[in-house]
Amino acid sequence: INEWLESGSLNSSDWRIVIAGNMEAELIKPFIGKPILSILDIKGPLSRMQATACMEEADFLWLIVPDVDSHRDTVPAKFFDYLAFQKPVLAFVPLQSSVFELSREFPQVFIFQPEELDPVESLRFLQILKDDPQNISFRASGYTRAAQTLVLEAILEKL
């Protein structure tokens, strides 16, 4: 996202990324002095009511589950919260996890593997989701760069 902002591919006035919860200072350090800080809104811990309000305002929701043993056999409660809002969910989850298996059952969940993301395709995908989040009724299958390309082509054909 930072690279897109620096290159002008992404307009910072059109985007805002809201992060709720504990955000360690170490995670922010690499972004100090970078354009991405202009669109980050780090809320810190929120009450249930505040978190619900943020989710209601969102164009899409972002689920990140670390690839560590303690997360492989559990499904975070926020996954179910996200589904209840019936908005697209961008899920960065380990392939060998319960949340991955469950995510495949819901068409509004798009599963991504960070090492397989193509920056140009991903930017186009995010812009389409932002412009018309309710019109996307399919998900990636295969979860590879090639599958993402096919999904993006199908999205563009529908427009």
Short mmCIF file of N, CA and C in Angstrom, two decimals:
data_model
loop_
_atom_site.label_atom_id
_atom_site.label_comp_id
_atom_site.label_asym_id
_atom_site.label_seq_id
_atom_site.Cartn_x
_atom_site.Cartn_y
_atom_site.Cartn_z
N ILE A 1 0.84 -1.19 0.00
CA ILE A 1 0.00 0.00 0.00
C ILE A 1 0.88 1.25 0.00
N ASN A 2 1.95 1.21 0.77
CA ASN A 2 2.85 2.35 0.82
C ASN A 2 3.43 2.65 -0.56
N GLU A 3 3.84 1.59 -1.27
CA GLU A 3 4.39 1.78 -2.61
C GLU A 3 3.36 2.39 -3.55
N TRP A 4 2.11 1.98 -3.42
CA TRP A 4 1.05 2.54 -4.27
C TRP A 4 0.85 4.01 -3.98
N LEU A 5 0.92 4.37 -2.70
CA LEU A 5 0.78 5.78 -2.32
C LEU A 5 1.95 6.60 -2.86
N GLU A 6 3.16 6.07 -2.73
CA GLU A 6 4.35 6.78 -3.20
C GLU A 6 4.33 6.99 -4.71
N SER A 7 3.83 5.98 -5.44
CA SER A 7 3.82 6.07 -6.90
C SER A 7 2.63 6.87 -7.43
N GLY A 8 1.67 7.17 -6.58
CA GLY A 8 0.48 7.88 -7.02
C GLY A 8 -0.61 6.96 -7.56
N SER A 9 -0.38 5.65 -7.50
CA SER A 9 -1.39 4.69 -7.96
C SER A 9 -2.61 4.68 -7.04
N LEU A 10 -2.40 5.08 -5.82
CA LEU A 10 -3.46 5.10 -4.82
C LEU A 10 -3.55 6.52 -4.28
N ASN A 11 -4.74 7.07 -4.26
CA ASN A 11 -4.96 8.43 -3.77
C ASN A 11 -5.26 8.37 -2.27
N SER A 12 -4.42 8.99 -1.48
CA SER A 12 -4.58 8.90 -0.02
C SER A 12 -5.89 9.52 0.47
N SER A 13 -6.46 10.43 -0.28
CA SER A 13 -7.72 11.04 0.17
C SER A 13 -8.91 10.09 -0.01
N ASP A 14 -8.73 9.00 -0.77
CA ASP A 14 -9.81 8.05 -1.01
C ASP A 14 -9.80 6.86 -0.06
N TRP A 15 -8.75 6.74 0.75
CA TRP A 15 -8.58 5.55 1.56
C TRP A 15 -8.29 5.90 3.02
N ARG A 16 -8.78 5.02 3.89
CA ARG A 16 -8.45 5.11 5.30
C ARG A 16 -8.43 3.68 5.83
N ILE A 17 -7.38 3.33 6.50
CA ILE A 17 -7.26 2.01 7.10
C ILE A 17 -7.38 2.19 8.60
N VAL A 18 -8.41 1.58 9.17
CA VAL A 18 -8.65 1.67 10.61
C VAL A 18 -8.15 0.38 11.25
N ILE A 19 -7.30 0.52 12.24
CA ILE A 19 -6.77 -0.63 12.96
C ILE A 19 -7.22 -0.51 14.41
N ALA A 20 -7.95 -1.52 14.87
CA ALA A 20 -8.41 -1.54 16.25
C ALA A 20 -7.62 -2.59 17.01
N GLY A 21 -7.41 -2.35 18.27
CA GLY A 21 -6.69 -3.31 19.10
C GLY A 21 -5.31 -2.80 19.44
N ASN A 22 -4.57 -3.64 20.15
CA ASN A 22 -3.22 -3.27 20.56
C ASN A 22 -2.28 -3.31 19.35
N MET A 23 -1.67 -2.20 19.08
CA MET A 23 -0.71 -2.12 17.97
C MET A 23 0.63 -1.76 18.58
N GLU A 24 1.56 -2.69 18.53
CA GLU A 24 2.86 -2.46 19.13
C GLU A 24 3.64 -1.41 18.35
N ALA A 25 4.34 -0.56 19.09
CA ALA A 25 5.12 0.51 18.47
C ALA A 25 6.12 -0.02 17.45
N GLU A 26 6.65 -1.23 17.70
CA GLU A 26 7.62 -1.83 16.78
C GLU A 26 7.02 -2.06 15.40
N LEU A 27 5.72 -2.32 15.34
CA LEU A 27 5.06 -2.56 14.05
C LEU A 27 4.89 -1.28 13.26
N ILE A 28 4.85 -0.15 13.93
CA ILE A 28 4.65 1.15 13.27
C ILE A 28 5.97 1.75 12.80
N LYS A 29 7.08 1.43 13.49
CA LYS A 29 8.37 2.05 13.20
C LYS A 29 8.75 2.07 11.72
N PRO A 30 8.57 0.97 10.97
CA PRO A 30 8.98 0.99 9.56
C PRO A 30 8.20 2.00 8.71
N PHE A 31 7.06 2.47 9.21
CA PHE A 31 6.22 3.37 8.42
C PHE A 31 6.39 4.84 8.78
N ILE A 32 7.20 5.13 9.78
CA ILE A 32 7.41 6.52 10.18
C ILE A 32 8.05 7.27 9.01
N GLY A 33 7.44 8.40 8.65
CA GLY A 33 7.91 9.21 7.52
C GLY A 33 7.44 8.71 6.18
N LYS A 34 6.62 7.66 6.14
CA LYS A 34 6.11 7.09 4.89
C LYS A 34 4.67 7.55 4.66
N PRO A 35 4.25 7.59 3.40
CA PRO A 35 2.89 8.04 3.08
C PRO A 35 1.77 7.22 3.72
N ILE A 36 2.02 5.94 4.00
CA ILE A 36 0.95 5.11 4.54
C ILE A 36 0.44 5.64 5.88
N LEU A 37 1.29 6.32 6.64
CA LEU A 37 0.83 6.86 7.92
C LEU A 37 -0.31 7.85 7.74
N SER A 38 -0.39 8.48 6.57
CA SER A 38 -1.46 9.45 6.34
C SER A 38 -2.83 8.79 6.23
N ILE A 39 -2.88 7.49 5.94
CA ILE A 39 -4.19 6.83 5.84
C ILE A 39 -4.45 5.85 6.97
N LEU A 40 -3.47 5.65 7.86
CA LEU A 40 -3.66 4.77 9.00
C LEU A 40 -4.37 5.51 10.13
N ASP A 41 -5.39 4.90 10.66
CA ASP A 41 -6.11 5.43 11.81
C ASP A 41 -6.06 4.34 12.87
N ILE A 42 -5.09 4.43 13.76
CA ILE A 42 -4.90 3.40 14.78
C ILE A 42 -5.72 3.77 16.01
N LYS A 43 -6.76 3.01 16.23
CA LYS A 43 -7.73 3.31 17.29
C LYS A 43 -7.31 2.79 18.66
N GLY A 44 -6.51 1.74 18.69
CA GLY A 44 -6.21 1.10 19.97
C GLY A 44 -7.37 0.20 20.36
N PRO A 45 -7.38 -0.27 21.59
CA PRO A 45 -8.49 -1.13 22.03
C PRO A 45 -9.82 -0.37 22.00
N LEU A 46 -10.86 -1.04 21.51
CA LEU A 46 -12.19 -0.42 21.41
C LEU A 46 -13.22 -1.24 22.17
N SER A 47 -14.27 -0.57 22.60
CA SER A 47 -15.39 -1.29 23.20
C SER A 47 -16.13 -2.03 22.09
N ARG A 48 -16.96 -2.94 22.46
CA ARG A 48 -17.74 -3.70 21.46
C ARG A 48 -18.58 -2.75 20.60
N MET A 49 -19.18 -1.75 21.21
CA MET A 49 -20.02 -0.80 20.48
C MET A 49 -19.17 0.02 19.49
N GLN A 50 -18.00 0.44 19.91
CA GLN A 50 -17.12 1.21 19.02
C GLN A 50 -16.62 0.35 17.85
N ALA A 51 -16.26 -0.89 18.14
CA ALA A 51 -15.79 -1.80 17.10
C ALA A 51 -16.91 -2.07 16.08
N THR A 52 -18.12 -2.24 16.57
CA THR A 52 -19.26 -2.46 15.69
C THR A 52 -19.48 -1.26 14.77
N ALA A 53 -19.37 -0.07 15.31
CA ALA A 53 -19.53 1.14 14.50
C ALA A 53 -18.46 1.21 13.40
N CYS A 54 -17.23 0.86 13.73
CA CYS A 54 -16.16 0.84 12.73
C CYS A 54 -16.45 -0.16 11.62
N MET A 55 -16.93 -1.34 12.00
CA MET A 55 -17.22 -2.37 11.00
C MET A 55 -18.39 -1.96 10.11
N GLU A 56 -19.37 -1.29 10.68
CA GLU A 56 -20.51 -0.83 9.88
C GLU A 56 -20.08 0.19 8.82
N GLU A 57 -19.10 1.02 9.14
CA GLU A 57 -18.63 2.05 8.21
C GLU A 57 -17.70 1.51 7.13
N ALA A 58 -17.11 0.36 7.36
CA ALA A 58 -16.07 -0.17 6.47
C ALA A 58 -16.62 -0.59 5.11
N ASP A 59 -15.79 -0.43 4.08
CA ASP A 59 -16.12 -0.95 2.76
C ASP A 59 -15.84 -2.45 2.71
N PHE A 60 -14.79 -2.87 3.36
CA PHE A 60 -14.47 -4.28 3.50
C PHE A 60 -13.67 -4.46 4.78
N LEU A 61 -13.58 -5.70 5.24
CA LEU A 61 -12.92 -6.00 6.50
C LEU A 61 -11.68 -6.85 6.23
N TRP A 62 -10.69 -6.69 7.07
CA TRP A 62 -9.40 -7.30 6.87
C TRP A 62 -9.11 -8.23 8.04
N LEU A 63 -8.97 -9.53 7.77
CA LEU A 63 -8.70 -10.51 8.80
C LEU A 63 -7.27 -11.02 8.63
N ILE A 64 -6.46 -10.88 9.65
CA ILE A 64 -5.09 -11.36 9.62
C ILE A 64 -4.92 -12.35 10.77
N VAL A 65 -4.59 -13.58 10.40
CA VAL A 65 -4.35 -14.62 11.41
C VAL A 65 -2.91 -15.07 11.25
N PRO A 66 -2.09 -14.91 12.30
CA PRO A 66 -0.68 -15.30 12.20
C PRO A 66 -0.50 -16.80 11.98
N ASP A 67 0.54 -17.16 11.29
CA ASP A 67 0.85 -18.57 11.03
C ASP A 67 1.69 -19.11 12.18
N VAL A 68 1.04 -19.31 13.31
CA VAL A 68 1.69 -19.87 14.49
C VAL A 68 0.81 -21.00 15.02
N ASP A 69 1.41 -21.94 15.72
CA ASP A 69 0.68 -23.12 16.20
C ASP A 69 -0.60 -22.78 16.94
N SER A 70 -0.56 -21.78 17.81
CA SER A 70 -1.72 -21.46 18.65
C SER A 70 -2.91 -20.94 17.84
N HIS A 71 -2.71 -20.56 16.59
CA HIS A 71 -3.82 -20.05 15.78
C HIS A 71 -4.31 -21.05 14.73
N ARG A 72 -3.67 -22.18 14.60
CA ARG A 72 -4.03 -23.13 13.53
C ARG A 72 -5.33 -23.87 13.80
N ASP A 73 -5.65 -24.14 15.05
CA ASP A 73 -6.84 -24.93 15.38
C ASP A 73 -7.96 -24.11 15.97
N THR A 74 -7.86 -22.80 15.89
CA THR A 74 -8.91 -21.94 16.43
C THR A 74 -9.41 -20.99 15.34
N VAL A 75 -10.60 -20.49 15.55
CA VAL A 75 -11.18 -19.49 14.65
C VAL A 75 -11.47 -18.27 15.51
N PRO A 76 -10.87 -17.11 15.17
CA PRO A 76 -11.09 -15.93 16.01
C PRO A 76 -12.56 -15.49 15.98
N ALA A 77 -13.05 -15.03 17.12
CA ALA A 77 -14.43 -14.57 17.22
C ALA A 77 -14.73 -13.46 16.21
N LYS A 78 -13.73 -12.62 15.92
CA LYS A 78 -13.99 -11.53 14.98
C LYS A 78 -14.31 -12.04 13.58
N PHE A 79 -13.90 -13.25 13.23
CA PHE A 79 -14.27 -13.84 11.95
C PHE A 79 -15.79 -13.89 11.82
N PHE A 80 -16.46 -14.33 12.88
CA PHE A 80 -17.92 -14.43 12.86
C PHE A 80 -18.56 -13.05 12.89
N ASP A 81 -17.95 -12.12 13.59
CA ASP A 81 -18.43 -10.73 13.56
C ASP A 81 -18.38 -10.20 12.13
N TYR A 82 -17.26 -10.44 11.47
CA TYR A 82 -17.08 -9.95 10.09
C TYR A 82 -18.15 -10.53 9.18
N LEU A 83 -18.42 -11.83 9.30
CA LEU A 83 -19.43 -12.47 8.46
C LEU A 83 -20.81 -11.85 8.69
N ALA A 84 -21.10 -11.50 9.93
CA ALA A 84 -22.42 -10.93 10.25
C ALA A 84 -22.66 -9.61 9.53
N PHE A 85 -21.61 -8.88 9.19
CA PHE A 85 -21.78 -7.60 8.51
C PHE A 85 -21.99 -7.76 7.01
N GLN A 86 -21.84 -8.96 6.50
CA GLN A 86 -22.08 -9.27 5.08
C GLN A 86 -21.32 -8.33 4.15
N LYS A 87 -20.07 -8.12 4.48
CA LYS A 87 -19.17 -7.30 3.64
C LYS A 87 -18.03 -8.19 3.19
N PRO A 88 -17.35 -7.81 2.13
CA PRO A 88 -16.19 -8.61 1.73
C PRO A 88 -15.15 -8.64 2.85
N VAL A 89 -14.55 -9.81 3.02
CA VAL A 89 -13.51 -10.00 4.02
C VAL A 89 -12.23 -10.42 3.30
N LEU A 90 -11.18 -9.64 3.47
CA LEU A 90 -9.87 -10.00 2.94
C LEU A 90 -9.16 -10.78 4.03
N ALA A 91 -8.97 -12.07 3.80
CA ALA A 91 -8.42 -12.94 4.84
C ALA A 91 -7.00 -13.37 4.50
N PHE A 92 -6.08 -12.98 5.36
CA PHE A 92 -4.70 -13.42 5.28
C PHE A 92 -4.55 -14.47 6.38
N VAL A 93 -4.72 -15.73 6.00
CA VAL A 93 -4.76 -16.81 6.98
C VAL A 93 -3.86 -17.96 6.53
N PRO A 94 -3.33 -18.73 7.48
CA PRO A 94 -2.50 -19.88 7.12
C PRO A 94 -3.34 -20.93 6.37
N LEU A 95 -2.76 -21.53 5.34
CA LEU A 95 -3.48 -22.55 4.58
C LEU A 95 -3.80 -23.78 5.44
N GLN A 96 -2.96 -24.08 6.39
CA GLN A 96 -3.18 -25.23 7.27
C GLN A 96 -3.81 -24.75 8.57
N SER A 97 -5.05 -24.27 8.49
CA SER A 97 -5.71 -23.77 9.70
C SER A 97 -7.21 -23.97 9.61
N SER A 98 -7.83 -23.99 10.77
CA SER A 98 -9.29 -24.12 10.83
C SER A 98 -9.98 -22.93 10.18
N VAL A 99 -9.44 -21.74 10.38
CA VAL A 99 -10.07 -20.55 9.80
C VAL A 99 -9.99 -20.59 8.27
N PHE A 100 -8.94 -21.16 7.70
CA PHE A 100 -8.85 -21.31 6.25
C PHE A 100 -9.97 -22.22 5.77
N GLU A 101 -10.12 -23.38 6.40
CA GLU A 101 -11.15 -24.33 5.99
C GLU A 101 -12.54 -23.71 6.09
N LEU A 102 -12.82 -23.00 7.15
CA LEU A 102 -14.12 -22.37 7.33
C LEU A 102 -14.32 -21.23 6.33
N SER A 103 -13.28 -20.47 6.06
CA SER A 103 -13.37 -19.33 5.13
C SER A 103 -13.81 -19.77 3.75
N ARG A 104 -13.40 -20.95 3.34
CA ARG A 104 -13.74 -21.45 2.01
C ARG A 104 -15.23 -21.64 1.82
N GLU A 105 -15.98 -21.68 2.91
CA GLU A 105 -17.43 -21.91 2.84
C GLU A 105 -18.23 -20.63 2.58
N PHE A 106 -17.58 -19.49 2.64
CA PHE A 106 -18.29 -18.22 2.55
C PHE A 106 -17.80 -17.42 1.35
N PRO A 107 -18.69 -17.13 0.39
CA PRO A 107 -18.26 -16.45 -0.84
C PRO A 107 -17.77 -15.03 -0.63
N GLN A 108 -18.10 -14.39 0.49
CA GLN A 108 -17.64 -13.02 0.71
C GLN A 108 -16.22 -12.97 1.29
N VAL A 109 -15.63 -14.14 1.56
CA VAL A 109 -14.27 -14.20 2.11
C VAL A 109 -13.29 -14.48 0.98
N PHE A 110 -12.33 -13.60 0.82
CA PHE A 110 -11.28 -13.73 -0.18
C PHE A 110 -9.99 -14.07 0.55
N ILE A 111 -9.44 -15.25 0.26
CA ILE A 111 -8.26 -15.72 0.97
C ILE A 111 -7.00 -15.37 0.17
N PHE A 112 -6.04 -14.79 0.86
CA PHE A 112 -4.79 -14.39 0.23
C PHE A 112 -3.61 -14.95 1.00
N GLN A 113 -2.56 -15.22 0.26
CA GLN A 113 -1.28 -15.60 0.84
C GLN A 113 -0.32 -14.48 0.49
N PRO A 114 0.21 -13.75 1.47
CA PRO A 114 1.04 -12.57 1.19
C PRO A 114 2.18 -12.81 0.22
N GLU A 115 2.82 -13.96 0.27
CA GLU A 115 3.95 -14.20 -0.62
C GLU A 115 3.52 -14.39 -2.07
N GLU A 116 2.23 -14.57 -2.32
CA GLU A 116 1.75 -14.79 -3.67
C GLU A 116 1.04 -13.58 -4.26
N LEU A 117 0.99 -12.48 -3.54
CA LEU A 117 0.25 -11.32 -4.02
C LEU A 117 1.01 -10.59 -5.12
N ASP A 118 0.30 -10.25 -6.16
CA ASP A 118 0.85 -9.42 -7.22
C ASP A 118 0.39 -7.99 -6.94
N PRO A 119 1.30 -7.04 -6.80
CA PRO A 119 0.92 -5.68 -6.41
C PRO A 119 -0.09 -5.01 -7.34
N VAL A 120 0.06 -5.17 -8.64
CA VAL A 120 -0.86 -4.51 -9.59
C VAL A 120 -2.25 -5.13 -9.51
N GLU A 121 -2.31 -6.46 -9.51
CA GLU A 121 -3.60 -7.14 -9.42
C GLU A 121 -4.28 -6.83 -8.09
N SER A 122 -3.51 -6.81 -7.02
CA SER A 122 -4.08 -6.55 -5.70
C SER A 122 -4.65 -5.14 -5.60
N LEU A 123 -3.96 -4.17 -6.17
CA LEU A 123 -4.46 -2.80 -6.15
C LEU A 123 -5.78 -2.71 -6.92
N ARG A 124 -5.83 -3.31 -8.09
CA ARG A 124 -7.08 -3.29 -8.88
C ARG A 124 -8.20 -3.95 -8.09
N PHE A 125 -7.91 -5.06 -7.44
CA PHE A 125 -8.90 -5.77 -6.66
C PHE A 125 -9.43 -4.90 -5.52
N LEU A 126 -8.53 -4.25 -4.78
CA LEU A 126 -8.95 -3.39 -3.68
C LEU A 126 -9.78 -2.22 -4.18
N GLN A 127 -9.43 -1.64 -5.31
CA GLN A 127 -10.19 -0.52 -5.84
C GLN A 127 -11.59 -0.96 -6.26
N ILE A 128 -11.69 -2.14 -6.85
CA ILE A 128 -13.01 -2.66 -7.24
C ILE A 128 -13.84 -2.93 -6.00
N LEU A 129 -13.24 -3.54 -4.97
CA LEU A 129 -13.97 -3.79 -3.73
C LEU A 129 -14.47 -2.49 -3.11
N LYS A 130 -13.62 -1.47 -3.12
CA LYS A 130 -14.00 -0.19 -2.52
C LYS A 130 -15.12 0.47 -3.31
N ASP A 131 -15.06 0.41 -4.64
CA ASP A 131 -16.06 1.05 -5.47
C ASP A 131 -17.42 0.37 -5.40
N ASP A 132 -17.43 -0.95 -5.27
CA ASP A 132 -18.70 -1.67 -5.29
C ASP A 132 -18.62 -2.96 -4.47
N PRO A 133 -18.48 -2.84 -3.15
CA PRO A 133 -18.24 -4.02 -2.32
C PRO A 133 -19.39 -5.03 -2.29
N GLN A 134 -20.60 -4.60 -2.53
CA GLN A 134 -21.74 -5.51 -2.45
C GLN A 134 -21.96 -6.32 -3.72
N ASN A 135 -21.32 -5.96 -4.81
CA ASN A 135 -21.56 -6.60 -6.09
C ASN A 135 -20.67 -7.81 -6.36
N ILE A 136 -19.77 -8.10 -5.47
CA ILE A 136 -18.86 -9.21 -5.71
C ILE A 136 -19.41 -10.44 -5.02
N SER A 137 -19.72 -11.45 -5.81
CA SER A 137 -20.40 -12.62 -5.25
C SER A 137 -19.61 -13.90 -5.46
N PHE A 138 -18.32 -13.82 -5.61
CA PHE A 138 -17.51 -15.02 -5.77
C PHE A 138 -16.21 -14.83 -5.03
N ARG A 139 -15.45 -15.88 -4.90
CA ARG A 139 -14.18 -15.81 -4.18
C ARG A 139 -13.10 -16.53 -4.96
N ALA A 140 -11.88 -16.27 -4.58
CA ALA A 140 -10.76 -16.94 -5.23
C ALA A 140 -10.76 -18.41 -4.86
N SER A 141 -10.40 -19.25 -5.81
CA SER A 141 -10.21 -20.67 -5.49
C SER A 141 -8.85 -21.05 -6.04
N GLY A 142 -8.09 -21.71 -5.26
CA GLY A 142 -6.74 -22.04 -5.66
C GLY A 142 -5.74 -21.18 -4.90
N TYR A 143 -6.10 -19.96 -4.59
CA TYR A 143 -5.32 -19.10 -3.72
C TYR A 143 -3.88 -18.90 -4.19
N THR A 144 -3.71 -18.80 -5.48
CA THR A 144 -2.40 -18.53 -6.06
C THR A 144 -2.50 -17.27 -6.89
N ARG A 145 -1.38 -16.77 -7.34
CA ARG A 145 -1.37 -15.58 -8.19
C ARG A 145 -2.21 -15.83 -9.45
N ALA A 146 -2.09 -17.00 -10.03
CA ALA A 146 -2.86 -17.32 -11.24
C ALA A 146 -4.36 -17.30 -10.95
N ALA A 147 -4.76 -17.86 -9.81
CA ALA A 147 -6.18 -17.86 -9.45
C ALA A 147 -6.67 -16.44 -9.20
N GLN A 148 -5.84 -15.62 -8.55
CA GLN A 148 -6.23 -14.23 -8.33
C GLN A 148 -6.43 -13.51 -9.65
N THR A 149 -5.57 -13.78 -10.62
CA THR A 149 -5.70 -13.15 -11.93
C THR A 149 -7.04 -13.53 -12.55
N LEU A 150 -7.40 -14.79 -12.47
CA LEU A 150 -8.68 -15.23 -13.04
C LEU A 150 -9.85 -14.55 -12.33
N VAL A 151 -9.76 -14.44 -11.02
CA VAL A 151 -10.84 -13.78 -10.27
C VAL A 151 -10.94 -12.31 -10.67
N LEU A 152 -9.82 -11.63 -10.78
CA LEU A 152 -9.85 -10.22 -11.16
C LEU A 152 -10.39 -10.04 -12.57
N GLU A 153 -10.04 -10.93 -13.47
CA GLU A 153 -10.57 -10.84 -14.83
C GLU A 153 -12.09 -11.03 -14.82
N ALA A 154 -12.57 -11.94 -14.00
CA ALA A 154 -14.02 -12.17 -13.90
C ALA A 154 -14.71 -10.93 -13.31
N ILE A 155 -14.09 -10.30 -12.33
CA ILE A 155 -14.66 -9.07 -11.75
C ILE A 155 -14.76 -7.99 -12.82
N LEU A 156 -13.68 -7.80 -13.54
CA LEU A 156 -13.66 -6.75 -14.57
C LEU A 156 -14.67 -7.02 -15.68
N GLU A 157 -14.87 -8.28 -16.03
CA GLU A 157 -15.86 -8.62 -17.05
C GLU A 157 -17.27 -8.28 -16.59
N LYS A 158 -17.52 -8.38 -15.28
CA LYS A 158 -18.85 -8.09 -14.75
C LYS A 158 -19.14 -6.59 -14.72
N LEU A 159 -18.10 -5.76 -14.77
CA LEU A 159 -18.30 -4.31 -14.66
C LEU A 159 -18.79 -3.72 -15.98
#
